[in-house]
Coordinates of C-alpha atoms in Angstrom, one line a residue:
X22 CA 10.9 -10.6 19.8
X23 CA 13.2 -9.3 17.0
X24 CA 15.4 -11.9 15.5
X25 CA 13.2 -14.8 16.8
X26 CA 11.9 -17.1 14.1
X27 CA 8.2 -17.8 14.3
X28 CA 7.4 -21.2 13.1
X29 CA 4.0 -21.4 11.4
X30 CA 1.7 -24.3 10.7
X31 CA -0.3 -22.7 7.9
X32 CA -0.8 -24.4 4.5
X33 CA 1.2 -22.4 2.0
X34 CA -1.2 -23.6 -0.8
X35 CA -4.0 -21.6 0.8
X36 CA -1.9 -18.7 1.9
X37 CA -3.7 -15.4 1.4
X38 CA -2.0 -13.2 -1.1
X39 CA -0.5 -10.0 0.4
X40 CA -2.5 -6.9 -0.6
X41 CA -2.3 -3.3 0.3
X42 CA -5.4 -1.1 -0.5
X43 CA -6.7 -4.1 -2.5
X44 CA -3.7 -4.5 -4.8
X45 CA -2.4 -8.1 -4.7
X46 CA 1.2 -9.0 -5.1
X47 CA 1.2 -12.6 -6.2
X48 CA 3.6 -15.2 -4.7
X49 CA 5.8 -15.9 -7.6
X50 CA 9.4 -16.8 -8.4
X51 CA 11.7 -13.8 -9.2
X52 CA 14.6 -14.3 -11.5
X53 CA 18.0 -13.2 -10.3
X54 CA 20.5 -11.4 -12.5
X55 CA 23.9 -12.6 -11.5
X56 CA 25.5 -10.0 -13.7
X57 CA 24.1 -6.8 -12.1
X58 CA 25.8 -3.7 -13.5
X59 CA 27.9 -1.8 -11.0
X60 CA 26.6 1.5 -9.9
X61 CA 29.3 3.4 -11.7
X62 CA 29.0 1.6 -15.0
X63 CA 26.6 4.0 -16.7
X64 CA 27.1 7.1 -14.7
X65 CA 30.1 9.3 -14.2
X66 CA 32.0 8.9 -11.0
X67 CA 34.8 11.5 -10.7
X68 CA 37.3 11.0 -8.0
X69 CA 36.1 14.1 -6.2
X70 CA 32.5 12.6 -6.0
X71 CA 33.9 9.3 -4.9
X72 CA 35.8 11.0 -2.1
X73 CA 33.0 13.2 -1.0
X74 CA 30.3 10.5 -1.3
X75 CA 27.2 10.5 -3.4
X76 CA 25.7 13.9 -4.2
X77 CA 22.0 14.5 -5.1
X78 CA 22.6 14.6 -8.9
X79 CA 24.5 11.3 -8.9
X80 CA 21.9 9.7 -6.5
X81 CA 19.1 10.6 -8.9
X82 CA 21.1 9.1 -11.8
X83 CA 21.6 5.9 -9.9
X84 CA 17.9 5.7 -8.9
X85 CA 17.1 5.9 -12.6
X86 CA 18.9 2.6 -12.9
X87 CA 16.7 1.2 -10.1
X88 CA 13.6 2.3 -12.1
X89 CA 14.9 0.5 -15.2
X90 CA 15.5 -2.8 -13.3
X91 CA 12.0 -2.5 -11.7
X92 CA 10.5 -1.9 -15.2
X93 CA 12.2 -5.1 -16.4
X94 CA 10.8 -7.0 -13.5
X95 CA 14.2 -7.7 -12.0
X96 CA 13.4 -7.0 -8.4
X97 CA 16.6 -8.6 -7.0
X98 CA 18.8 -6.4 -9.3
X99 CA 16.9 -3.3 -8.2
X100 CA 17.2 -4.2 -4.5
X101 CA 20.9 -4.9 -5.0
X102 CA 21.4 -1.4 -6.5
X103 CA 19.5 0.1 -3.5
X104 CA 21.7 -1.8 -1.0
X105 CA 24.8 -0.8 -2.9
X106 CA 23.8 2.9 -2.9
X107 CA 22.8 2.7 0.7
X108 CA 26.3 1.7 1.7
X109 CA 27.9 4.7 0.0
X110 CA 28.5 7.9 2.0
X111 CA 25.7 10.4 1.3
X112 CA 23.8 7.7 -0.6
X113 CA 20.4 6.4 0.8
X114 CA 20.4 7.5 4.4
X115 CA 16.8 6.6 5.1
X116 CA 16.3 3.1 3.6
X117 CA 15.6 0.9 6.6
X118 CA 16.7 3.6 9.0
X119 CA 13.5 4.4 10.8
X120 CA 13.8 4.6 14.6
X121 CA 11.2 2.3 16.2
X122 CA 9.6 1.9 19.6
X123 CA 10.6 -1.1 21.7
X124 CA 8.4 -4.1 21.1
X125 CA 6.4 -5.1 24.1
X126 CA 2.7 -5.3 25.2
X127 CA 1.1 -1.9 24.9
X128 CA -2.3 -1.3 26.5
X129 CA -5.1 0.6 25.0
X130 CA -4.6 3.4 27.6
X131 CA -0.9 3.7 26.5
X132 CA -2.1 4.2 22.9
X133 CA -4.6 6.8 24.0
X134 CA -1.9 8.7 25.9
X135 CA -0.2 8.9 22.5
X136 CA -3.3 10.3 20.9
X137 CA -4.4 7.1 19.2
X138 CA -8.0 5.8 19.2
X139 CA -7.7 2.3 17.8
X140 CA -11.5 2.1 17.1
X141 CA -11.2 5.0 14.6
X142 CA -8.2 3.4 12.9
X143 CA -8.7 -0.3 12.8
X144 CA -12.4 -0.4 11.6
X145 CA -12.3 1.6 8.3
X146 CA -15.6 2.2 6.6
X147 CA -15.7 3.9 3.2
X148 CA -18.5 6.4 3.9
X149 CA -17.5 8.5 0.9
X150 CA -17.9 5.8 -1.8
X151 CA -20.9 4.4 0.1
X152 CA -22.7 7.8 -0.2
X153 CA -21.8 8.1 -3.8
X154 CA -23.1 4.6 -4.5
X155 CA -26.4 5.3 -2.7
X156 CA -26.8 8.5 -4.7
X157 CA -26.2 6.7 -7.9
X158 CA -28.8 4.1 -7.1
X159 CA -31.3 6.7 -6.2
X160 CA -30.6 8.6 -9.4
X161 CA -30.9 5.4 -11.5
X162 CA -34.2 4.5 -9.8
X163 CA -35.6 8.0 -10.4
X164 CA -34.4 8.0 -14.0
X165 CA -36.1 4.6 -14.5
X166 CA -39.4 5.9 -13.1
X167 CA -39.2 9.0 -15.2
X168 CA -38.5 7.0 -18.4
X169 CA -41.4 4.7 -17.5
X170 CA -43.8 7.6 -17.2
X171 CA -42.5 9.5 -20.3
X172 CA -42.4 6.5 -22.6
X173 CA -45.3 4.6 -21.0
X174 CA -43.4 1.3 -20.7
X175 CA -45.5 -1.8 -20.4
X176 CA -44.6 -5.1 -18.7
X177 CA -42.7 -6.4 -21.8
X178 CA -40.6 -3.3 -22.1
X179 CA -39.7 -3.6 -18.4
X180 CA -38.6 -7.2 -18.9
X181 CA -36.4 -6.3 -21.9
X182 CA -34.7 -3.5 -19.9
X183 CA -34.4 -5.4 -16.6
X184 CA -32.9 -8.6 -18.0
X185 CA -29.7 -7.1 -19.6
X186 CA -29.1 -5.0 -16.5
X187 CA -29.5 -8.1 -14.2
X188 CA -27.3 -10.2 -16.6
X189 CA -24.5 -7.6 -16.5
X190 CA -24.7 -7.3 -12.7
X191 CA -24.5 -11.1 -12.3
X192 CA -21.7 -11.4 -14.8
X193 CA -19.7 -8.8 -12.9
X194 CA -20.2 -10.6 -9.6
X195 CA -19.4 -14.0 -10.9
X196 CA -16.7 -13.4 -13.4
X197 CA -15.0 -10.3 -12.0
X198 CA -15.9 -10.5 -8.3
X199 CA -17.5 -7.1 -8.6
X200 CA -14.5 -5.6 -10.2
X201 CA -16.3 -3.8 -12.9
X202 CA -18.7 -2.0 -10.6
X203 CA -15.8 -1.2 -8.2
X204 CA -13.9 0.3 -11.1
X205 CA -16.9 2.5 -12.2
X206 CA -17.6 3.6 -8.6
X207 CA -13.9 4.4 -7.9
X208 CA -13.6 6.3 -11.1
X209 CA -16.7 8.4 -10.3
X210 CA -15.4 8.9 -6.8
X211 CA -12.1 10.3 -8.0
X212 CA -13.8 12.7 -10.4
X213 CA -16.5 14.1 -8.2
X214 CA -15.0 13.9 -4.7
X215 CA -11.7 15.7 -4.1
X216 CA -11.7 14.4 -0.6
X217 CA -11.8 10.8 -1.8
X218 CA -9.1 11.5 -4.4
X219 CA -6.8 13.1 -1.9
X220 CA -7.4 10.4 0.7
X221 CA -6.4 7.6 -1.7
X222 CA -3.1 9.5 -2.5
X223 CA -2.3 10.1 1.2
X224 CA -3.1 6.4 2.0
X225 CA -0.7 5.1 -0.6
X226 CA 2.0 7.6 0.4
X227 CA 1.8 6.2 3.9
X228 CA 2.3 2.7 2.6
X229 CA 5.2 3.8 0.4
X230 CA 7.0 5.8 3.1
X231 CA 6.7 3.3 5.9
X232 CA 7.9 0.5 3.7
X233 CA 10.9 2.4 2.5
X234 CA 11.9 3.6 6.0
X235 CA 11.6 0.0 7.3
X236 CA 13.8 -1.4 4.5
X237 CA 11.2 -2.8 2.1
X238 CA 11.6 -1.5 -1.5
X239 CA 8.4 -0.3 -3.2
X240 CA 8.3 -1.4 -6.8
X241 CA 5.2 0.4 -8.0
X242 CA 1.9 2.1 -7.2
X243 CA -1.4 3.0 -8.7
X244 CA -3.8 5.6 -7.3
X245 CA -7.1 4.5 -8.9
X246 CA -8.8 1.3 -10.1
X247 CA -8.8 2.7 -13.7
X248 CA -5.0 3.2 -13.5
X249 CA -4.6 -0.3 -12.1
X250 CA -6.8 -1.8 -14.9
X251 CA -4.8 0.0 -17.6
X252 CA -1.5 -1.2 -16.1
X253 CA -2.5 -4.8 -15.1
X254 CA -5.3 -5.5 -17.6
X255 CA -7.4 -7.1 -14.8
X256 CA -10.7 -5.9 -13.2
X257 CA -9.8 -7.7 -10.0
X258 CA -6.8 -5.4 -9.3
X259 CA -7.5 -2.2 -7.4
X260 CA -5.4 0.8 -6.6
X261 CA -2.5 0.1 -4.4
X262 CA 1.3 -0.1 -3.7
X263 CA 3.3 -3.2 -4.4
X264 CA 6.7 -4.1 -3.0
X265 CA 9.9 -6.1 -3.7
X266 CA 8.8 -8.8 -1.2
X267 CA 10.6 -12.0 -2.4
X268 CA 12.2 -12.4 1.1
X269 CA 8.8 -12.4 2.6
X270 CA 7.3 -14.8 0.1
X271 CA 10.4 -17.1 0.4
X272 CA 9.7 -17.3 4.1
X273 CA 6.0 -18.0 3.4
X274 CA 7.0 -20.8 1.1
X275 CA 9.4 -22.2 3.7
X276 CA 6.5 -22.2 6.2
X277 CA 8.0 -19.8 8.7
X278 CA 8.2 -16.0 9.1
X279 CA 10.8 -14.2 11.2
X280 CA 9.7 -11.7 13.8
X281 CA 11.7 -9.0 12.0
X282 CA 9.8 -9.6 8.7
X283 CA 6.5 -9.9 10.5
X284 CA 7.1 -6.5 12.2
X285 CA 7.9 -4.8 8.9
X286 CA 4.8 -6.1 7.2
X287 CA 2.5 -5.4 10.2
X288 CA 3.5 -1.8 10.0
X289 CA 3.3 -1.6 6.2
X290 CA -0.2 -3.1 6.3
X291 CA -1.4 -0.5 8.8
X292 CA 0.4 2.5 7.3
X293 CA -2.5 3.5 5.0
X294 CA -5.1 3.5 7.7
X295 CA -2.7 5.2 10.1
X296 CA -2.0 8.0 7.6
X297 CA -5.8 8.6 7.1
X298 CA -6.3 8.6 10.9
X299 CA -3.6 11.3 11.4
X300 CA -5.0 13.5 8.6
X301 CA -8.8 13.0 9.1
X302 CA -9.2 11.5 12.6
X303 CA -10.5 8.2 11.2
X304 CA -9.8 5.8 8.3
X305 CA -12.2 5.0 5.5
X306 CA -10.0 2.9 3.1
X307 CA -7.8 0.0 4.1
X308 CA -10.2 -2.7 5.3
X309 CA -8.4 -5.2 3.1
X310 CA -5.1 -4.2 4.7
X311 CA -6.5 -4.9 8.2
X312 CA -8.1 -8.1 7.2
X313 CA -4.9 -9.3 5.5
X314 CA -2.9 -8.7 8.6
X315 CA -5.5 -10.5 10.7
X316 CA -5.3 -13.4 8.2
X317 CA -1.5 -13.5 8.5
X318 CA -1.5 -13.6 12.3
X319 CA -4.2 -16.3 12.4
X320 CA -2.2 -18.4 9.9
X321 CA 0.8 -18.1 12.1
X322 CA -1.2 -19.5 15.0
X323 CA -1.3 -16.3 17.1
X324 CA -3.6 -16.3 20.0
X325 CA -6.0 -13.3 20.3
X326 CA -3.9 -11.8 23.0
X327 CA -0.7 -12.2 21.0
X328 CA -2.3 -10.8 17.9
X329 CA -3.6 -7.8 19.8
X330 CA -0.1 -7.1 21.1
X331 CA 1.4 -7.3 17.7
X332 CA -1.3 -4.9 16.2
X333 CA -1.0 -2.4 19.0
X334 CA 2.8 -2.2 18.7
X335 CA 2.5 -1.9 15.0
X336 CA -0.1 0.9 15.3
X337 CA 2.0 2.9 17.8
X338 CA 5.2 2.3 15.9
X339 CA 3.7 3.4 12.5
X340 CA 1.9 6.4 13.9
X341 CA 5.1 7.7 15.6
X342 CA 7.2 7.2 12.4
X343 CA 4.6 9.0 10.3
X344 CA 4.4 11.9 12.8
X345 CA 8.2 12.2 12.8
X346 CA 8.4 12.3 9.0
X347 CA 5.4 14.4 8.2
X348 CA 7.2 16.6 5.8
X349 CA 8.5 13.7 3.8
X350 CA 5.0 12.2 3.6
X351 CA 3.5 15.4 2.3
X352 CA 6.1 15.8 -0.4
X353 CA 6.0 12.1 -1.3
X354 CA 2.2 12.4 -1.7
X355 CA 2.7 15.3 -4.1
X356 CA 5.2 13.3 -6.1
X357 CA 2.9 10.3 -6.3
X358 CA 0.0 12.5 -7.3
X359 CA 2.2 13.8 -10.2
X360 CA 2.9 10.2 -11.3
X361 CA 6.6 10.2 -10.4
X362 CA 8.6 7.0 -10.7
X363 CA 9.6 4.9 -7.7
X364 CA 13.2 6.2 -8.0
X365 CA 12.0 9.8 -8.0
X366 CA 9.7 9.2 -5.0
X367 CA 12.7 7.7 -3.1
X368 CA 14.7 10.8 -3.9
X369 CA 11.9 13.0 -2.5
X370 CA 12.0 11.0 0.7
X371 CA 15.8 11.4 1.0
X372 CA 15.6 15.1 0.3
X373 CA 13.0 15.7 3.0
X374 CA 14.4 13.8 6.0
X375 CA 17.2 15.3 8.0
X376 CA 19.7 13.3 9.9
X377 CA 18.2 14.3 13.3
X378 CA 14.8 13.0 12.1
X379 CA 16.4 9.5 12.1
X380 CA 17.5 9.7 15.7
X381 CA 15.3 8.8 18.7
X382 CA 14.0 12.0 20.3

């Protein structure tokens, strides 16, 4: 299926925006810098280094240039730098270098033989935040009853208290699509549940790692709704990882998606739930990821059988890549938790993957 162009019949004006863990990357035009600086323009390149290839120190200096281009919003320039560095000996060995399983129809039993229970992976349910939300509702109700008894509220006082609360709740649903309540709940979850906090970090590390190993450049990430709000200034943006995806959006605009690109984004979409499954035995976050992939396949006119085949291959491929590069994922998650830049996270991946890990075992 690789290399075959899939012609779609979807309407690009109603195309669902690509989102990972709730963060939306809008379909927009990216400017192209035709005067991209050469990789050696701002960093020393002694002849000995040129002969021996790129060492770790020089690679980190060059990745700082990538961070600068991403911060300017020049995604094409950043990707050009990555591709240039990838072509140099000792540069970026791992970008787009993941070994993948052959693409064919895999049965449920074949996935089980590889230790994969799709029901625990493809039907995420956030029980942690659900429990926190229920406890908050119970606490609020008990607090309301206590205040009623202590202050002896009458019917008028109850109306005065209830109306503002109902108004704020309705405003949040209508104006922000529940973004304000999600932000509050997510913030509380990060502060009182270490499990929830760690799960989000691991989830995003999975997205980041799989994207990079498949040749899609991450451009940024956030690990909480509050961080996303501070960065984007919108309540409708949640925590997540965004990518340099102009090639994908260009194909969407043209009304067709190649099988190669579809394969990459299928695996990236499922990378978060796959990471949670490997660590905890089930996935809680990532329902938006699964639904987005379903929407993509439906828009491309896939039959249910063909969609199931695509998803099963992507699940198996993603799980095996994550298992093979567990050390890189662990250290990447630590770097993301510390708020490291995209370039620094890429350097962590490169430092924690050996040549033999990129070969088919």
